[in-house]
PDB file of C-alpha atoms and ligand atoms in Angstrom:
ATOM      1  CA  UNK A 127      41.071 121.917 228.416  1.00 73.00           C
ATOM      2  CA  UNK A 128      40.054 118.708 226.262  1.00 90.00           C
ATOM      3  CA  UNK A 129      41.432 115.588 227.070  1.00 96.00           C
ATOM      4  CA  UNK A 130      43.982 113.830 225.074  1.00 98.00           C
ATOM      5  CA  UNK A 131      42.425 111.112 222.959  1.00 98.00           C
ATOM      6  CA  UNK A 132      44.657 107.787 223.615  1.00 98.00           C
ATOM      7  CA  UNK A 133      44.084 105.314 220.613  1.00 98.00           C
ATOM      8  CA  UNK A 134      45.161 101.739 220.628  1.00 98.00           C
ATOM      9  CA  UNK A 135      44.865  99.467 217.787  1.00 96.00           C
ATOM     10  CA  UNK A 136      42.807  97.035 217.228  1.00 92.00           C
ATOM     11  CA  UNK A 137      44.979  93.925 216.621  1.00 91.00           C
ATOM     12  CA  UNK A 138      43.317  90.882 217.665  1.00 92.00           C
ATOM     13  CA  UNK A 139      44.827  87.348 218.273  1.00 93.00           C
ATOM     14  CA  UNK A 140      47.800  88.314 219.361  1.00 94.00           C
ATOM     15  CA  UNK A 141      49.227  89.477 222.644  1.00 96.00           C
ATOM     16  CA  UNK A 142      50.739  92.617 221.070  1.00 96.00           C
ATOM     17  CA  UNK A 143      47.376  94.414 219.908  1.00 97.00           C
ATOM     18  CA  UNK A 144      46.206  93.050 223.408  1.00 97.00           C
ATOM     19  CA  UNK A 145      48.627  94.757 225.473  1.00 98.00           C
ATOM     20  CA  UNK A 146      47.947  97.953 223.506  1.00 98.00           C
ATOM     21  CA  UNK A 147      44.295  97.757 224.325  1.00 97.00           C
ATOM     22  CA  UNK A 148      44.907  97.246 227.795  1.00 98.00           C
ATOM     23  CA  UNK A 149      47.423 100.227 227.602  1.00 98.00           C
ATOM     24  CA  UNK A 150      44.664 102.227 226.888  1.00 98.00           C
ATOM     25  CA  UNK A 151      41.943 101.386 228.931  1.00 98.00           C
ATOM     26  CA  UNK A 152      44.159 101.565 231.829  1.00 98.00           C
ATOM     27  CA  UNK A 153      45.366 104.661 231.050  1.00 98.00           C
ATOM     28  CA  UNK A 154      42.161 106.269 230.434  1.00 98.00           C
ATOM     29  CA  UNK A 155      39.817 104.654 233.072  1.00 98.00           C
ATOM     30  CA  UNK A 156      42.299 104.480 236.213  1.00 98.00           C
ATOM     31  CA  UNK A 157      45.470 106.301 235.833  1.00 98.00           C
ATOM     32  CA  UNK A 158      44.495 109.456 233.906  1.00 98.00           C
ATOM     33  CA  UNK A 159      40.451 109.564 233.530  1.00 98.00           C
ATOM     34  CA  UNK A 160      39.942 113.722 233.675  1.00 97.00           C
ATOM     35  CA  UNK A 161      43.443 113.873 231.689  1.00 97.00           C
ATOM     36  CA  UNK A 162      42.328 111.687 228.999  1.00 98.00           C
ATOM     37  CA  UNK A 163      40.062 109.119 226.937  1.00 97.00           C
ATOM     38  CA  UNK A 164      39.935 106.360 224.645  1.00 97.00           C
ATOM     39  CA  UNK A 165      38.887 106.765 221.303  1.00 97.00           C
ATOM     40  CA  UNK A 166      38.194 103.613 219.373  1.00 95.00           C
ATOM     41  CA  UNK A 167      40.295 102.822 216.273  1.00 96.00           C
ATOM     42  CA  UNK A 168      37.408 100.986 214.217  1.00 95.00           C
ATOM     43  CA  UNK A 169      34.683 103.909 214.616  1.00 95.00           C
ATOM     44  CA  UNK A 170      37.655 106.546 213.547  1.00 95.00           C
ATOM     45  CA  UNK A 171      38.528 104.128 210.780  1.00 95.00           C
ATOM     46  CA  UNK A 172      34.653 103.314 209.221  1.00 95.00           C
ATOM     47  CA  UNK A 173      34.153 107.491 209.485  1.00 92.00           C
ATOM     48  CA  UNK A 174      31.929 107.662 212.310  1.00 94.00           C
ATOM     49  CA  UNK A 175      31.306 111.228 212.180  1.00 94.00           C
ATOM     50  CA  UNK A 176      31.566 111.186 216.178  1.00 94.00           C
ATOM     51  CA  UNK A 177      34.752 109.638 216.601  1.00 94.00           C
ATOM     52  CA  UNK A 178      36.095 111.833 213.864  1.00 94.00           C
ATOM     53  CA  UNK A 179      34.576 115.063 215.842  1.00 95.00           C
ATOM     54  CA  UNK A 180      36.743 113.741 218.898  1.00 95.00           C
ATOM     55  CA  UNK A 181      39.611 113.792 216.856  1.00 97.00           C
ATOM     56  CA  UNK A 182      39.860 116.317 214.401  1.00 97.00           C
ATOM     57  CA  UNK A 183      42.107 118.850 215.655  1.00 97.00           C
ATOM     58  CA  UNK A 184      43.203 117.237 219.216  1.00 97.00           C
ATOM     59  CA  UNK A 185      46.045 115.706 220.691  1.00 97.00           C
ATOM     60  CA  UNK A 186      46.264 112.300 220.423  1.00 98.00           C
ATOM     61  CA  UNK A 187      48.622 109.439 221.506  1.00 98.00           C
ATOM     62  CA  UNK A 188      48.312 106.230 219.510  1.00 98.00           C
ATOM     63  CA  UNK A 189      49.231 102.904 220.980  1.00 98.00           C
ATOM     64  CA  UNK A 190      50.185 100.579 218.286  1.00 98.00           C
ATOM     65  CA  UNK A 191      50.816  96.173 218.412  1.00 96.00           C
ATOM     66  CA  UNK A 192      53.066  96.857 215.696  1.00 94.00           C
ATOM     67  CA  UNK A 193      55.242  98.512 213.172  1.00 95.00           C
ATOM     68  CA  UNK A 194      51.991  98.643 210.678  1.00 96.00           C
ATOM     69  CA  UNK A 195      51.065 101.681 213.212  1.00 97.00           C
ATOM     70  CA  UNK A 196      47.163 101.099 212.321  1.00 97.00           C
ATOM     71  CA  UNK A 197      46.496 103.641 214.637  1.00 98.00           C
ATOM     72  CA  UNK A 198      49.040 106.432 214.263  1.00 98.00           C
ATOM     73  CA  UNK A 199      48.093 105.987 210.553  1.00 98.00           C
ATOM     74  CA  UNK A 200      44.368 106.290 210.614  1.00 97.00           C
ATOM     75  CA  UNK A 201      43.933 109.006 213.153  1.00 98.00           C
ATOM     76  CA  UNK A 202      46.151 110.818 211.081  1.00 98.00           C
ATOM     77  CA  UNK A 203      44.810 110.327 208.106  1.00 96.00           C
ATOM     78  CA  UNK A 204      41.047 111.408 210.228  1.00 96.00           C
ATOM     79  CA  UNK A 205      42.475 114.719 211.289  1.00 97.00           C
ATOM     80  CA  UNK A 206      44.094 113.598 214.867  1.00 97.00           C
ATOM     81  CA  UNK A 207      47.039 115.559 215.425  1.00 98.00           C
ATOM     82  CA  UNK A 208      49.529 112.623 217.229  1.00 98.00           C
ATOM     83  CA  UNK A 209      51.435 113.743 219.599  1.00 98.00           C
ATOM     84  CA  UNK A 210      53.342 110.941 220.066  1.00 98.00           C
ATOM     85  CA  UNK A 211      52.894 106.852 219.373  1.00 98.00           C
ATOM     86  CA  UNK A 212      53.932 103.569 220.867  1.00 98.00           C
ATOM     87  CA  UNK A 213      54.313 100.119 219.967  1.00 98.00           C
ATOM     88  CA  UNK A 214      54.069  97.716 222.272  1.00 97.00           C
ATOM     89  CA  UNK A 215      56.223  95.365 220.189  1.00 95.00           C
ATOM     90  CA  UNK A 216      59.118  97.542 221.210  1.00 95.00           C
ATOM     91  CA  UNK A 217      58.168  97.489 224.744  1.00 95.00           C
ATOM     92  CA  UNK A 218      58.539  93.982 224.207  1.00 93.00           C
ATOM     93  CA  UNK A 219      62.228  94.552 222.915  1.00 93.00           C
ATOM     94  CA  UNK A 220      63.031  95.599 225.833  1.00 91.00           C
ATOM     95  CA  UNK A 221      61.786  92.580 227.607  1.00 92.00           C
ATOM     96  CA  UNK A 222      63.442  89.826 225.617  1.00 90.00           C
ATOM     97  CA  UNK A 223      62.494  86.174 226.559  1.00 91.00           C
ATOM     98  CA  UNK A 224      59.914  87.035 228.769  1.00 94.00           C
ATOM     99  CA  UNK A 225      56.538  85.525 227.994  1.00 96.00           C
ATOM    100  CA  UNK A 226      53.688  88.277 228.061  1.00 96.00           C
ATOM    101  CA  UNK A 227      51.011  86.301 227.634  1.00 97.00           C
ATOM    102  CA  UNK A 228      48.400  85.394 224.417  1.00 96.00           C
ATOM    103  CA  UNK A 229      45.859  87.096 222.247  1.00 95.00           C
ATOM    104  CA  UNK A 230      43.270  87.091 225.255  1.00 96.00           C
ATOM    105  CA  UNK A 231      44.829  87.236 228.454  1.00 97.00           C
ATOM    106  CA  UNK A 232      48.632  88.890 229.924  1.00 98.00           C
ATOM    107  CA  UNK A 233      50.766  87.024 232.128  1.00 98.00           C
ATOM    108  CA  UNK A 234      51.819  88.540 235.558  1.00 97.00           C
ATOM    109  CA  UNK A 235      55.249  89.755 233.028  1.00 97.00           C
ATOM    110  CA  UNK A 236      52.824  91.099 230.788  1.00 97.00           C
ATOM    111  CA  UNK A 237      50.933  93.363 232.887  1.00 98.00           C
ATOM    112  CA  UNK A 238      54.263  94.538 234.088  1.00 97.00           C
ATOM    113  CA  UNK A 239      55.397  95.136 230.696  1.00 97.00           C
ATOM    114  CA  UNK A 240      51.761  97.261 230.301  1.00 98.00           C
ATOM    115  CA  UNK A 241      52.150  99.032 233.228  1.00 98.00           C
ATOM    116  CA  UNK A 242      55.393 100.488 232.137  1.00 97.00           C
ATOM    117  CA  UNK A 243      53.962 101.827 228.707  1.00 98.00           C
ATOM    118  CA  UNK A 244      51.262 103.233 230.935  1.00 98.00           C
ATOM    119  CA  UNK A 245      53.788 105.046 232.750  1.00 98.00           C
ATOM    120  CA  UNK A 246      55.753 106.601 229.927  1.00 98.00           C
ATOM    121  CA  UNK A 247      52.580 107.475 228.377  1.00 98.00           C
ATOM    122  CA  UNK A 248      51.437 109.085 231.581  1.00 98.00           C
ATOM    123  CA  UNK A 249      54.380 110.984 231.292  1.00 98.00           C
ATOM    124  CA  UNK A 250      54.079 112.224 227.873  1.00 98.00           C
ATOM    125  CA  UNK A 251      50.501 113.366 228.494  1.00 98.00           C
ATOM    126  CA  UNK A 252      51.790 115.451 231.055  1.00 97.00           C
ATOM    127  CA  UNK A 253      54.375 117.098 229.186  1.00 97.00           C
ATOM    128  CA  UNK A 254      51.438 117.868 226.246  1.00 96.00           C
ATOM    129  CA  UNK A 255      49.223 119.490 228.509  1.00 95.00           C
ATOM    130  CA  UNK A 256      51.937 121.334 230.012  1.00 94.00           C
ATOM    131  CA  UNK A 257      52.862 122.620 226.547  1.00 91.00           C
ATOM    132  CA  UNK A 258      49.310 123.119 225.617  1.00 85.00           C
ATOM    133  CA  UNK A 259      48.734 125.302 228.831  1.00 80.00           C
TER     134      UNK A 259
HETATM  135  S1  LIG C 162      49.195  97.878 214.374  1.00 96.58           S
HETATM  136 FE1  LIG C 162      49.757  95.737 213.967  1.00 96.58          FE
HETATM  137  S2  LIG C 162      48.804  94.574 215.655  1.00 96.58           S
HETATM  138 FE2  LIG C 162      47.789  96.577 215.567  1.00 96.58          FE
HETATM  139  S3  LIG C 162      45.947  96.281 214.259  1.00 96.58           S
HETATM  140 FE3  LIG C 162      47.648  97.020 212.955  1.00 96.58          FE
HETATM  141  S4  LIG C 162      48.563  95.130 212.118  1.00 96.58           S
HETATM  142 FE4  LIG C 162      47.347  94.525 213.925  1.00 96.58          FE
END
């Protein structure tokens, strides 16, 4: 079975498109690394004809900073069928007054705020390969 492709944005300077890139990487090199892998957003968006190959056609899960959805939007628009997406700005709804952290590094209530997204997204990659199977 191929892996689901897990796509964060690529927001920089700010602790949203930062917590969405850690999302991912987490996801994809510790908690789920033979479920599924990163893709990344600015190869899928210039055309790289390999990052497109990874996508056309497969699940995907796009992790977002925002409600521009750069990713759910471009892998889309590349042929990625997505499954489901996330912002982290609404993770951060649910988290009001607590201070995540900048553009370049999470706070301890940060990472907690990332592991939880991990863990629903965990959970929804589950529940696609279950469909899938
Ligand atoms: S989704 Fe928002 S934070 Fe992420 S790259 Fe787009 S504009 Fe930036």
């Amino acid at each position: 079975m191929s892996k689901i492709k897990v796509i964060p944005c690529s927001g920089i300077g700010k602790v949203f498109g930062l917590m969405s890139r850690e999302s991912a990487l987490k996801i994809t090199n510790e908690l789920k690394p033979n479920e599924t892998e990163i893709v990344c957003l600015g190869h899928i968006v210039t055309g790289d004809a390999d990052a497109k190959e990874k996508i056309e056609g497969y699940s995907c899960i796009t992790i977002d900073g925002c409600p521009k959805l750069c990713a759910a939007k471009n892998v889309a628009i590349a042929g990625g069928i997505v499954k489901a997406q996330y912002r982290t700005v609404d993770e951060m709804r649910n988290h009001k007054g607590l201070d995540a952290g900048t553009g370049t590094a999470l706070t301890e209530d940060g990472w907690k705020i990332v592991d939880e997204l991990c863990e629903k997204v965990c959970l929804k990659a589950d529940e696609i390969l279950k469909e899938a199977e």
